[in-house]
Coordinates of C-alpha atoms and ligand atoms in Angstrom, one line a residue:
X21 CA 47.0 -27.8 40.5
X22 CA 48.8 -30.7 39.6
X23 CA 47.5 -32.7 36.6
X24 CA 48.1 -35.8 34.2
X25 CA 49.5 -34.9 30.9
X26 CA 51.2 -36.6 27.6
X27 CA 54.7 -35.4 26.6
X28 CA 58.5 -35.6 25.9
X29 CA 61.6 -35.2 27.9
X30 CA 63.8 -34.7 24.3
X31 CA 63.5 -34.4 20.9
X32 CA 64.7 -38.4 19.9
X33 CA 62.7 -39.7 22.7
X34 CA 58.7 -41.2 22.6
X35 CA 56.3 -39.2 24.8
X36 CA 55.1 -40.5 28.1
X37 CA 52.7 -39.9 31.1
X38 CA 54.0 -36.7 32.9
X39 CA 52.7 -34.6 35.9
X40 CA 52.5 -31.5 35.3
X41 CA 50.9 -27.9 37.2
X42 CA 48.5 -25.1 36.2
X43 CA 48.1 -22.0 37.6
X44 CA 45.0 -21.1 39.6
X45 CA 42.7 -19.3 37.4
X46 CA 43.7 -15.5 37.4
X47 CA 40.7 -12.8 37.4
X48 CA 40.6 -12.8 33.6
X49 CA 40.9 -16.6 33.5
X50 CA 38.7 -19.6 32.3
X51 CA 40.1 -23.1 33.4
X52 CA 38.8 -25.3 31.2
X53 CA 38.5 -29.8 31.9
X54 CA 40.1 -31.0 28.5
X55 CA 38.1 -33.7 27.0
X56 CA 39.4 -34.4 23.4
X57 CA 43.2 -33.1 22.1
X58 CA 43.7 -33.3 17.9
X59 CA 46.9 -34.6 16.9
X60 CA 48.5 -32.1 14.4
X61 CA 51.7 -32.2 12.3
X62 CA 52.8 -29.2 14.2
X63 CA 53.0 -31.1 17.4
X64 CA 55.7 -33.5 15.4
X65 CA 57.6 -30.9 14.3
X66 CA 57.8 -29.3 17.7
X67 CA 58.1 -32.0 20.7
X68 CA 61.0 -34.2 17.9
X69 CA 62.7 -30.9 18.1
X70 CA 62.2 -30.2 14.2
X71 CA 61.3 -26.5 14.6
X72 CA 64.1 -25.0 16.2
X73 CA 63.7 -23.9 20.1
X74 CA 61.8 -26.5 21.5
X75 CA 61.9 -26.2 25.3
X76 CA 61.2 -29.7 27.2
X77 CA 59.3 -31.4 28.8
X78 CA 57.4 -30.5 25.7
X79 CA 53.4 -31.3 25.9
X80 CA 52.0 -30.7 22.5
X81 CA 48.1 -30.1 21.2
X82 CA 46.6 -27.1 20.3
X83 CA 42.6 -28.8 19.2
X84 CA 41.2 -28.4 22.4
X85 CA 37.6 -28.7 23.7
X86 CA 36.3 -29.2 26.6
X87 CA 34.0 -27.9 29.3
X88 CA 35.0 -24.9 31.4
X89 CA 35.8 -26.1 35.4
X90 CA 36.4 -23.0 37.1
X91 CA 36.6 -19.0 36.3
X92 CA 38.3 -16.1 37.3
X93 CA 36.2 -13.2 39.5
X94 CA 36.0 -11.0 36.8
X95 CA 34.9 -13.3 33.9
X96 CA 31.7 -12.3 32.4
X97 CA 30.9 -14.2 29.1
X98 CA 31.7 -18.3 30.4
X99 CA 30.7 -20.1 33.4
X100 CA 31.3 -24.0 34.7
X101 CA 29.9 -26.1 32.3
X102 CA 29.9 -24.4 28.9
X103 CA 31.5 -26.3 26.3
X104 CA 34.6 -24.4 24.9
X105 CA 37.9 -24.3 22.9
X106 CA 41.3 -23.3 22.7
X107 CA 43.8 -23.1 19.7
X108 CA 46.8 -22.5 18.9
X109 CA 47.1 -18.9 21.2
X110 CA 46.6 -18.6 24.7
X111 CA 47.8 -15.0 25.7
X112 CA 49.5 -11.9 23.1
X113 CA 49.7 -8.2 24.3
X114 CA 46.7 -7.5 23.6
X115 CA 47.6 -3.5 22.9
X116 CA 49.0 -3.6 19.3
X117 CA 47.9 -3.1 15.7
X118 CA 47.4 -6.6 15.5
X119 CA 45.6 -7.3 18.5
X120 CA 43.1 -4.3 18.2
X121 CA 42.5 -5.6 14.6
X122 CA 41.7 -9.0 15.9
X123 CA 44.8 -10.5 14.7
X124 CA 46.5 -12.3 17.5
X125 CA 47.9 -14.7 15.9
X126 CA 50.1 -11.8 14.2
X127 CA 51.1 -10.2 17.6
X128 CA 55.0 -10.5 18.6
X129 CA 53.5 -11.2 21.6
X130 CA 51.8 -13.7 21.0
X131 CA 52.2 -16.5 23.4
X132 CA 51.9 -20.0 21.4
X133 CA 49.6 -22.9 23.8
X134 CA 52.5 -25.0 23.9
X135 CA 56.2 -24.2 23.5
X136 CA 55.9 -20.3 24.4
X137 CA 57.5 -18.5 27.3
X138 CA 55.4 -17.5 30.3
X139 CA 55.6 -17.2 34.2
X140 CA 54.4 -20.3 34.6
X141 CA 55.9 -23.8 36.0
X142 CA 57.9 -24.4 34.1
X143 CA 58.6 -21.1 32.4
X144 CA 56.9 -22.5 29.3
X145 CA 53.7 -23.0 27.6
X146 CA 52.3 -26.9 27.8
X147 CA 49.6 -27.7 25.3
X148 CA 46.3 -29.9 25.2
X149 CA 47.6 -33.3 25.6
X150 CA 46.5 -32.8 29.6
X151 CA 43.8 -32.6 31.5
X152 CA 43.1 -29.0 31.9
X153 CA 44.5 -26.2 30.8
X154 CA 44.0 -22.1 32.5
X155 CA 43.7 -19.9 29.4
X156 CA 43.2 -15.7 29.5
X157 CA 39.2 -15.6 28.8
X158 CA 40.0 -13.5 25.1
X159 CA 41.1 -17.2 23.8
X160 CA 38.6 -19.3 25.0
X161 CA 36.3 -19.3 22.0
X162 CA 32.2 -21.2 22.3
X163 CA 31.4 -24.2 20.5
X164 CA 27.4 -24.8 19.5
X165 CA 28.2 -28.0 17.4
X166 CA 26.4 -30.8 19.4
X167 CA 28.1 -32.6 22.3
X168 CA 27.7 -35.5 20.8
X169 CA 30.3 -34.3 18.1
X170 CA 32.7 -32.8 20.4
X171 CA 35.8 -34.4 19.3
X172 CA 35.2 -34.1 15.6
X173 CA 35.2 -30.4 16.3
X174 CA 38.7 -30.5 18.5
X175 CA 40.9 -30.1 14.9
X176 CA 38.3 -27.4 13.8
X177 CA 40.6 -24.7 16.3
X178 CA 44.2 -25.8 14.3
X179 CA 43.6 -27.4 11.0
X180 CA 39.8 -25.7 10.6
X181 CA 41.0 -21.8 11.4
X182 CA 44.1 -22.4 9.3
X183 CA 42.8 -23.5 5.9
X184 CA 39.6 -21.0 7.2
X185 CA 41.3 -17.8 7.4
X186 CA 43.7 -17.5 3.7
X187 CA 40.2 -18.7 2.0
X188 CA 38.3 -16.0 3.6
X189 CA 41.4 -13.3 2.9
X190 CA 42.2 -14.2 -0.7
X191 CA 38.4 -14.9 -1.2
X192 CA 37.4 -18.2 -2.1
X193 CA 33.7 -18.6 -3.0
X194 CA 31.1 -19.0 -6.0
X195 CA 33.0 -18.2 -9.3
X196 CA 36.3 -18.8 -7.8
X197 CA 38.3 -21.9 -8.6
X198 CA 40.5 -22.8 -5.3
X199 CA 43.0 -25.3 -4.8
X200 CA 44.1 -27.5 -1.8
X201 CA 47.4 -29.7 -1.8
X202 CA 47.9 -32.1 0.5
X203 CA 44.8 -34.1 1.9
X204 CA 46.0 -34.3 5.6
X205 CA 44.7 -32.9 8.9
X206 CA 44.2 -29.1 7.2
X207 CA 43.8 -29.9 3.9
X208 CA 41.4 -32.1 4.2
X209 CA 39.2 -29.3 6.4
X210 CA 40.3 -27.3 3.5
X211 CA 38.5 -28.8 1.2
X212 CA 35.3 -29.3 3.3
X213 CA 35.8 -25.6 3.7
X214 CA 35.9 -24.1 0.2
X215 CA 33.4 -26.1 -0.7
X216 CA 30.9 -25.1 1.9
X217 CA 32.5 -21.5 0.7
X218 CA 30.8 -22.2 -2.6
X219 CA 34.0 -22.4 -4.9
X220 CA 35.3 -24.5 -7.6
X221 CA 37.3 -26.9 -5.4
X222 CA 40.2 -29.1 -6.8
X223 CA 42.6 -31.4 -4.7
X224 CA 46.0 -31.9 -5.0
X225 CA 47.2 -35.5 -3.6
X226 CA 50.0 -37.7 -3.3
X227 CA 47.8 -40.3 -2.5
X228 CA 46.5 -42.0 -5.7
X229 CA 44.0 -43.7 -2.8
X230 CA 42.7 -40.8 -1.4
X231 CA 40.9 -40.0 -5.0
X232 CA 37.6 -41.1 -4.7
X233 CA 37.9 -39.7 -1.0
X234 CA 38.7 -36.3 -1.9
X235 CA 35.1 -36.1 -3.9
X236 CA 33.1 -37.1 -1.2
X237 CA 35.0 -34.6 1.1
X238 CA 33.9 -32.3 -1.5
X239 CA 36.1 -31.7 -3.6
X240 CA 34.9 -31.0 -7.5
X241 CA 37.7 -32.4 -8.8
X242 CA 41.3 -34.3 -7.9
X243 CA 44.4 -34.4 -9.5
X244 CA 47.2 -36.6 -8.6
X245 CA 50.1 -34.2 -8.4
X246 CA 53.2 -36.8 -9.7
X247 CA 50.9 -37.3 -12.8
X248 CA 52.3 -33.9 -15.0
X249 CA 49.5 -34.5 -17.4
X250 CA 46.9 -34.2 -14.7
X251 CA 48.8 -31.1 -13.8
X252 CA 49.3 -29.4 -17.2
X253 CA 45.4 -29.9 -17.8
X254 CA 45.0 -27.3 -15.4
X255 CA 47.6 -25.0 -16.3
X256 CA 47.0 -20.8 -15.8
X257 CA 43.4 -21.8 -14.2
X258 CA 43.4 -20.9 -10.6
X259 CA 42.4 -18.3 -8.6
X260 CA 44.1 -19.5 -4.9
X261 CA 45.6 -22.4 -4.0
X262 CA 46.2 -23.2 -0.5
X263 CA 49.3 -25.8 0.3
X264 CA 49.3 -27.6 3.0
X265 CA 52.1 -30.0 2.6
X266 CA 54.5 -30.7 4.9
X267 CA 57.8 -31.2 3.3
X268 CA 59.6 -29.5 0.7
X269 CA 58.7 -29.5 -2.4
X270 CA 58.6 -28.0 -6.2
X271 CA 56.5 -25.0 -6.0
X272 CA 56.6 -24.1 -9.4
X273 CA 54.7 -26.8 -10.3
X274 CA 52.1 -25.1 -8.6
X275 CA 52.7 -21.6 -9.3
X276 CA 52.2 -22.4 -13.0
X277 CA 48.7 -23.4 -12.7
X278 CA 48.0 -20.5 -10.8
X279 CA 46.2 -17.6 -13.6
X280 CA 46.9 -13.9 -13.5
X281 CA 47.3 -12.1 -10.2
X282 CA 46.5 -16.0 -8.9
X283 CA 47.8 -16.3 -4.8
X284 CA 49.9 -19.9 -3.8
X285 CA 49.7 -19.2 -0.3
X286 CA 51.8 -21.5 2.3
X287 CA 49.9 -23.3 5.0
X288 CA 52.3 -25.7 5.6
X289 CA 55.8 -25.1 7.6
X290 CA 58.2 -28.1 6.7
X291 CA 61.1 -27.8 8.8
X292 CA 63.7 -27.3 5.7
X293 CA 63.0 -24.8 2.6
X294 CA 61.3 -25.6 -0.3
X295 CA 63.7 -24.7 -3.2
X296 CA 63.1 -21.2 -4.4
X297 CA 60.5 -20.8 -7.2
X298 CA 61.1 -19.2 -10.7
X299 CA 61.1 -15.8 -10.6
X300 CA 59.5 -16.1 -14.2
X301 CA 56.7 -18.3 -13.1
X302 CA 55.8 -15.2 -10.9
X303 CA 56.1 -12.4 -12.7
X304 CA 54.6 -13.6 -15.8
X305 CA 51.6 -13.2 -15.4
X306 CA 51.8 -11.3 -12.0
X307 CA 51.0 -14.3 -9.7
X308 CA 51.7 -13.9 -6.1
X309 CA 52.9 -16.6 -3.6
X310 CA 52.3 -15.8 -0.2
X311 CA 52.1 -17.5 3.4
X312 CA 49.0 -17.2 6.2
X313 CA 49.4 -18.7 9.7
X314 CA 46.8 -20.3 12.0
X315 CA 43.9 -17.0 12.5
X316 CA 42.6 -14.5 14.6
X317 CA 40.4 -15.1 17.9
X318 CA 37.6 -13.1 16.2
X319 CA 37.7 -15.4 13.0
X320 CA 38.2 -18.4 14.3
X321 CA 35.3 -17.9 16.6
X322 CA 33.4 -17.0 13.1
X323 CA 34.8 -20.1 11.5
X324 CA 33.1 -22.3 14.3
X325 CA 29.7 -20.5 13.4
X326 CA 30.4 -21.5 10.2
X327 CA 30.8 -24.9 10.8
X328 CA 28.2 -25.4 12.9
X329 CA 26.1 -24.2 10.8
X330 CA 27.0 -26.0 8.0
X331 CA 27.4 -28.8 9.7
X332 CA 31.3 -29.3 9.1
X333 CA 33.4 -31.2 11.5
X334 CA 36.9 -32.9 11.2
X335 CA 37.0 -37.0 10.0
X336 CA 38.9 -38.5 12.8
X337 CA 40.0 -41.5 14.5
X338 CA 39.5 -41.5 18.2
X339 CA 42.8 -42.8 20.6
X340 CA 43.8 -43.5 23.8
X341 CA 46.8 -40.8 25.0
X342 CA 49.5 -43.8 25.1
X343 CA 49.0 -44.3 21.5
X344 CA 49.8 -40.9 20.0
X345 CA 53.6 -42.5 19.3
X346 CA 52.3 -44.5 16.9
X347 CA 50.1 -42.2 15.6
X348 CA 53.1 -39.9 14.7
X349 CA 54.5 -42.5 12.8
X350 CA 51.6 -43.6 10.7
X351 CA 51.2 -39.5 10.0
X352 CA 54.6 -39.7 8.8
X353 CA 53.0 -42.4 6.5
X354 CA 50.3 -40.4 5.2
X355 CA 48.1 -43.6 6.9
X356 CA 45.7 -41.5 8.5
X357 CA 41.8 -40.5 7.5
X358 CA 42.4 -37.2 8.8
X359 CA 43.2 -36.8 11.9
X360 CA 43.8 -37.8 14.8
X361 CA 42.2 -36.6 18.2
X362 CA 43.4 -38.1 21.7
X363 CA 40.8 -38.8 23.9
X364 CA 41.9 -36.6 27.3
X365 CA 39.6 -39.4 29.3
X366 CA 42.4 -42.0 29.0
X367 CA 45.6 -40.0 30.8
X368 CA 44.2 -41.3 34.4
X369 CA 42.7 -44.2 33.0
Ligands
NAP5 P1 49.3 -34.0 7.9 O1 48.0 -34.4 8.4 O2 50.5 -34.9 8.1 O3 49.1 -33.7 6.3 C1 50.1 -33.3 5.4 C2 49.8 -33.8 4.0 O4 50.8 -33.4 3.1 C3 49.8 -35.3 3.9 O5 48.6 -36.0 4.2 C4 50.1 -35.5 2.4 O6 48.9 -35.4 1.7 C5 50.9 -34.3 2.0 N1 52.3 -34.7 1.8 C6 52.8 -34.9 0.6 N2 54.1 -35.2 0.7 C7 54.4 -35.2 2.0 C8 55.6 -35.5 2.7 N3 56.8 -35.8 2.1 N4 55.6 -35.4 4.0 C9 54.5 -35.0 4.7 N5 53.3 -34.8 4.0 C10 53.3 -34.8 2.7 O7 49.7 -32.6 8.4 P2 48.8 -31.3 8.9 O8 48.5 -31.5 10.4 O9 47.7 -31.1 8.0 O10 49.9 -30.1 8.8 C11 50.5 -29.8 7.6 C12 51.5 -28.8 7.7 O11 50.9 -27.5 8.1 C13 52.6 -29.0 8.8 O12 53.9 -28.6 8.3 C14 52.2 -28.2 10.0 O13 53.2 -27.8 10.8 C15 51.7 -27.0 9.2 N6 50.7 -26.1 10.0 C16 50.8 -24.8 9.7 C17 49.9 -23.9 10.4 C18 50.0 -22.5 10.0 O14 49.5 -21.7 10.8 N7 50.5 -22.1 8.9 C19 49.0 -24.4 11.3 C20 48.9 -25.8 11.5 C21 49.8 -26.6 10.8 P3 48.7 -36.3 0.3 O15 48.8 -37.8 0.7 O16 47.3 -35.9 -0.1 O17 49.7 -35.9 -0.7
ZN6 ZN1 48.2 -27.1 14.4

């Protein structure tokens, strides 16, 4: 099937209108009519060639809902009409440790829902910014927010799942105090997150602007993290802290506020190293400093429970697809309340 879709022909060049195919749905697949993309910082570094290996035309997006078109014969659990998303994963081997555990997104055969080889036209993965998409049924995950909140769930499957997962594995929750750097697309689902988790939240910001914010996203508390007095006042206090920031930085500054056998895990995947911590600042007092990508299918269906439940969706502004240029750039600019979702409506329009 041929179909309208958003992307780039090279990594210095803008992303345009593109015609692109997708398979007819196999017996295990769901086809799904994309209505809303999110616009995350991954899809940057990818299609501008940051990330080595990009393979173009590249067609980011990996926030997609929608409503299921069409499904393969032997396809039990969706039918036309259900209202649906996709992540980051679209396929993985489905027979390894990691797969049988519900870890996908830990598989060496994963296969990424952009950007991944796969038999397909044309021999690679192309993402959300389109108008369907044909995904293996084991990936499609249900969505019982609303309707009418459909594209405020879209970032739930990248930036929700992401921040999700290393607060459910490191334990965030009452007594714990959790922090979240970076107030973007994850961090600030991060914080909605930990808080609905019942932990001690404190935000880490840039963004002397995005103080008062942080609060009513629910954060207990909000440090601005070029202020080292702000910083030291919090010094061997934390349980976790999540990063989510997108460019290398000083992680020590972080590590030392972290408390015995703390966890600084990595969220965020700047295309260029952050300069190697002390080793003192880790061994110390034992602290840890890890890394967690995206989730599993089976917990980041249980994260959209979650969040329907407690009523947690993304804080986004809406655009057409022919903006998403300039909504790189004002990313880039941190000028963004959080994230951005395309809608898919406006590639034929
Ligand atoms: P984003 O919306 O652009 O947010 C990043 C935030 O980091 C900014 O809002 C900013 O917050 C902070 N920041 C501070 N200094 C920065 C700098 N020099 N450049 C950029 N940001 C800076 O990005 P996102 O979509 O949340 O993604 C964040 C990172 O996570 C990206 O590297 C992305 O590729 C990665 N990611 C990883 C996974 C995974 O599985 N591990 C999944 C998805 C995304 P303040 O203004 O509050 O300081
Ligand atoms: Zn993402």
């Amino acid at each position: 099937m041929n179909v309208k879709a958003f992307g780039a022909h090279a990594g210095d060049q803008p992303l345009q209108g593109l015609n692109i195919t997708r398979r007819a749905p196999r017996a295990h697949d769901v086809q799904i009519d994309i209505a809303f993309c999110g616009v995350c910082h991954s899809d940057i570094h990818q299609v501008r060639g940051e990330w080595p290996g990009t393979l173009y035309p590249c067609v980011p997006g990996h926030e997609i809902v929608g409503r299921v078109s069409a499904i393969g014969a032997h396809v039990k659990d969706f039918k036309a009409g259900d209202l649906v998303g996709v992540g980051c994963i679209v396929d993985s081997c489905k027979q390894c440790e990691d797969c049988d555990e519900g870890l996908e997104n830990y598989c060496d055969g994963m296969v990424g829902t952009y950007n991944s080889p796969t038999p397909d036209a044309p021999g690679h993965t192309l993402g959300g910014y389109s108008q369907n998409i044909v995904v293996h049924e084991r990936f499609v995950l249900r969505i019982s927010h609303p309707e009418s909140q459909l594209a405020e769930v879209a970032p739930l499957l990248c930036a929700g799942i992401t921040t999700y997962s290393p607060l459910r594995h490191w334990n965030a929750g009452p007594g714990k105090k959790v922090g979240v750097v970076g107030i973007g697309g994850l961090g600030h689902m991060g914080i909605k997150l930990a808080h609905a988790m019942g932990a001690h939240v404190v935000a880490f910001t840039t963004s002397e602007s995005k103080r008062e914010d942080a609060k009513a996203l629910g954060a207990d508390e909000v440090v601005v993290s070029r202020n080292l007095d702000e910083m030291a006042a919090h010094a061997k206090s934390f349980d976790l802290i999540v990063n989510t920031v997108a460019a290398p930085h000083n992680l020590d500054a972080f590590l030392a506020l972290l408390k015995r056998d703390g966890t600084l895990t990595l969220v965020g995947a700047p295309s260029s190293p952050h300069p190697s911590p002390q080793v003192f600042n880790l061994i110390m007092k034992r602290r840890s400093l890890a890394g967690s990508m995206i989730g599993g299918i089976p917990e980041t269906q249980e994260m959209l429970d979650f969040c329907a439940e407690h009523e947690i969706v993304a804080d986004i502004e809406l655009i057409r697809a022919d903006q998403v240029n300039d909504a790189y750039e004002r990313m880039l600019k941190g000028d963004i309340k959080y994230r951005f979702v395309i809608d898919n409506a406006t590639l034929v329009a």
